[in-house]
C-alpha atoms as one frame of an Amber mdcrd trajectory, in Angstrom:
protein
 -38.288   2.951 -30.444 -36.213   5.244 -28.236 -37.970   3.862 -25.142 -37.028
   0.320 -26.122 -33.451   1.365 -26.852 -33.265   3.097 -23.491 -34.599  -0.001
 -21.722 -32.080  -2.236 -23.484 -29.242   0.052 -22.426 -30.494   0.007 -18.824
 -30.777  -3.802 -18.831 -27.298  -4.214 -20.302 -25.895  -1.808 -17.713 -27.586
  -3.659 -14.854 -26.357  -7.016 -16.181 -22.822  -5.648 -16.433 -22.923  -4.307
 -12.875 -24.163  -7.671 -11.634 -21.311  -9.386 -13.487 -18.761  -7.064 -11.861
 -19.903  -8.085  -8.394 -20.940 -11.707  -9.030 -17.872 -12.949 -10.946 -15.411
 -12.494  -8.028 -17.707 -14.649  -5.877 -17.916 -17.364  -8.545 -14.185 -18.162
  -8.730 -13.240 -21.261  -6.755 -10.880 -19.810  -4.153 -11.390 -22.711  -1.715
  -9.792 -25.228  -4.097  -6.494 -23.356  -3.726  -6.144 -24.795  -0.231  -5.141
 -28.149  -1.688  -4.764 -27.652  -5.438  -2.066 -25.735  -7.279  -3.309 -23.662
 -10.234  -2.333 -24.710 -13.741  -2.681 -21.858 -16.234  -3.505 -18.553 -14.561
  -5.443 -15.669 -16.121  -2.147 -13.808 -16.597  -0.595 -16.753 -18.429  -3.643
 -17.031 -20.696  -3.490 -13.271 -21.326   0.163 -13.564 -22.371  -0.555 -16.552
 -24.652  -3.249 -14.542 -26.462  -0.899 -11.559 -26.671   1.889 -13.659 -28.205
  -0.535 -15.141 -30.743  -1.632 -11.641 -31.812   2.008 -10.569 -32.158   2.985
 -13.732 -34.000   5.453 -14.786 -31.319   6.271 -18.370 -30.436   6.900 -18.259
 -26.708   6.677 -21.285 -24.461   5.642 -20.850 -20.823   8.270 -21.994 -18.348
   6.970 -22.857 -14.887   7.998 -25.375 -12.252   5.959 -25.605  -9.068   7.912
 -25.873  -5.813   6.681 -25.737  -2.194   7.542 -22.677  -0.150  10.197 -24.475
   1.907  12.144 -25.177  -1.301  12.416 -21.482  -2.152  15.385 -19.621  -0.722
  14.445 -17.582   2.327  16.560 -14.825   0.826  14.099 -14.623  -2.069  11.066
 -14.848   0.208  12.357 -11.978   2.356  13.517  -9.936  -0.640  10.095 -10.182
  -2.299   8.331  -9.198   0.916  10.630  -6.187   1.330  10.285  -5.120  -2.290
   6.601  -5.810  -2.892   4.697  -5.886   0.402   6.641  -5.192   3.579   3.454
  -5.244   5.679   2.222  -8.575   4.299   1.895 -10.278   7.673   0.313  -7.228
   9.306  -2.554  -6.390   6.928  -5.659  -8.299   5.833  -5.048  -7.960   2.126
  -4.953  -4.185   1.731  -2.240  -1.682   2.591  -4.347   1.415   3.193  -1.344
   3.712   3.547   0.180   2.338   0.341  -3.091   2.755  -1.557  -3.385   6.335
  -0.334   0.115   7.183  -1.559  -0.589   5.490  -4.914  -3.793   7.512  -5.382
  -1.933  10.737  -4.589   0.697   9.879  -7.230  -2.011   9.001  -9.772  -3.782
  12.315  -9.186  -0.510  14.194  -9.490   0.422  12.510 -12.767  -3.214  12.378
 -14.017  -3.079   8.681 -14.902  -3.732   5.261 -13.353  -0.097   4.262 -12.979
   0.520   3.333  -9.357  -1.475   0.542  -7.749  -0.188   0.260  -4.206  -1.084
  -3.418  -4.509  -0.270  -5.975  -1.841   0.974  -9.474  -2.628  -2.567 -10.808
  -2.096  -3.972  -8.265  -4.556  -1.314  -9.164  -7.113  -2.133 -12.838  -6.635
  -5.851 -12.152  -7.191  -5.025 -10.342 -10.432  -2.574 -12.995 -11.642  -4.932
 -15.893 -10.943  -8.271 -14.558 -12.167  -8.075 -11.142 -13.864  -6.372  -9.135
 -16.593  -3.475  -6.709 -16.012  -5.769  -3.802 -16.854  -5.898  -0.969 -14.298
  -9.476   0.101 -15.013 -11.831   0.666 -12.030 -13.979  -2.393 -12.828 -11.005
  -4.733 -12.614  -9.872  -3.080  -9.368 -13.305  -3.681  -7.806 -13.177  -7.356
  -8.769  -9.603  -7.573  -7.513 -10.639  -6.140  -4.142 -13.420  -8.728  -3.699
 -11.167 -11.648  -4.671  -8.412 -10.324  -2.406 -10.829 -10.254   0.521 -11.876
 -13.847  -0.250  -8.270 -15.066  -0.535  -7.381 -13.575   2.827 -10.477 -15.114
   4.448  -9.891 -18.559   2.916  -6.131 -19.126   2.795  -3.270 -18.823   5.246
  -0.584 -16.188   4.713   1.922 -18.963   4.056  -0.240 -20.439   1.291  -0.862
 -17.025  -0.291   2.884 -16.385  -0.376   3.576 -19.841  -1.805   1.000 -19.312
  -4.557   2.334 -15.851  -5.401   5.957 -16.972  -5.650   4.929 -19.792  -7.992
   2.776 -17.769 -10.399   4.521 -14.378 -10.418   5.777 -13.274 -13.833   9.565
 -12.941 -14.085  10.095 -12.283 -17.759   8.611 -13.263 -21.101   7.187 -16.744
 -20.610   8.848 -17.193 -17.210   6.526 -17.765 -14.272   7.433 -18.667 -10.722
  10.579 -18.539  -8.604  11.962 -21.928  -9.697  11.700 -21.190 -13.422  13.181
 -17.717 -12.871  16.116 -19.011 -10.821  16.931 -21.652 -13.457  16.556 -19.242
 -16.380  18.576 -16.310 -15.017  21.083 -17.946 -12.686  21.199 -21.601 -13.728
  20.276 -22.941 -10.309  17.333 -23.983  -8.187  15.302 -21.399  -6.274  16.529
 -22.996  -3.051  20.161 -22.164  -3.940  19.787 -18.447  -4.689  22.312 -16.118
  -3.096  21.170 -12.959  -1.276  22.052 -10.680  -4.203  20.459 -12.976  -6.781
  17.305 -12.965  -4.660  17.439  -9.177  -4.385  17.764  -8.812  -8.163  14.807
 -11.132  -8.809  12.693  -9.136  -6.360  13.882  -5.851  -7.863  12.576  -6.780
 -11.324   9.007  -7.605 -10.197   7.546  -4.108 -10.772   8.065  -4.628 -14.522
   9.524  -8.092 -15.267   9.026  -7.771 -19.026  11.099  -4.592 -19.186  13.704
  -5.332 -16.530  15.828  -8.487 -16.460  17.151  -9.640 -13.073  20.424 -10.666
 -14.707  20.749  -7.606 -16.961  22.581  -4.330 -16.460  19.538  -2.155 -15.811
  20.278   0.737 -13.457  16.736   0.446 -12.087  17.268  -3.195 -11.101  20.751
  -2.553  -9.746  19.667   0.392  -7.596  16.550  -1.362  -6.310  18.419  -4.635
  -5.677  21.124  -2.849  -3.702  18.466  -1.208  -1.538  16.683  -4.527  -0.903
  20.032  -6.158  -0.123  20.910  -3.357   2.306  17.591  -3.750   4.130  18.125
  -7.515   4.378  21.558  -6.882   5.895  20.222  -4.310   8.320  17.500  -6.709
   9.506  19.970  -9.522  10.033  18.563 -11.669   7.231  22.001 -11.760   5.635
  24.665 -12.732   8.115  28.079 -12.366   6.571  31.184 -12.852   8.627  33.819
 -10.141   8.371  37.347 -10.280   9.780  39.927  -7.509   9.790  42.925  -8.307
   7.550  46.310  -8.805   9.146  48.700  -5.870   8.905  50.965  -7.704   6.475
  48.037  -8.467   4.163  47.552  -5.995   1.362  44.068  -4.711   0.598  42.821
  -4.675  -3.005  42.922  -1.217  -4.545  40.818   0.040  -7.442  43.257   1.512
  -9.933  41.999   3.624 -12.815  43.493   2.886 -16.197  44.600   6.368 -17.186
  45.767   5.261 -20.610  42.490   3.783 -21.783  39.526   4.682 -19.541  37.020
   3.683 -22.227  38.445   0.151 -22.311  38.174  -0.014 -18.514  34.478   0.874
 -18.685  33.930  -1.744 -21.380  35.517  -4.423 -19.194  33.490  -3.315 -16.207
  30.223  -3.523 -18.160  31.030  -7.078 -19.174  31.666  -8.349 -15.662  29.088
 -11.073 -14.895  26.828 -10.925 -11.900  27.989 -12.842  -8.843
């Protein structure tokens, strides 16, 4: 009886190992050259999650071609998520190394060091789990995506399926939801804030008052300025023109803070 049990366990293990390797080769990556995906694995995962939690959330997504997405957002996402996107073949070895070092230090699988192509592979075909099996499958699919699709197409796919909040997928849906405009009309700071929220879009709102988003957005914005992506004209004021001065309300500093907190994003 124990021999049979042992054999069954071995067979199940072998079958599972075959599945790990075979599944990533079974997904139809080639169809992505001409066909836009409908519901991704991440969207399906969220739908199941909402059903378990008893939530009624409707997925918002509007597909737009890459040329109809603000270049500010394209550049901001590249800076924030994968600054070496056009230089690597799907994997940022240096980034992965740093992520592993952080994981070892904190004794948990927290940092992924994932490139945009890796994130796309996960969003399209896998679960958000960080277990080693999923990472192996992600690596194989990433390799296939890079071999099959152009960088432009990979970026277009990613920007249209990326999660930007509960039920919000893609740049166009995110731009409409948070800023009431098309993705093509996003300002540099709006683009920076959308990019800043990508590490955890469920927790951090691009239009909220999160210090994490604000700090990260300001850094992305600064880098865009430094690289000449944002070209703002500046002229010295005439001598007779008075400059605006920040004056502290000494009588009611708490009221001043309250007003400041309520100032909408520009």
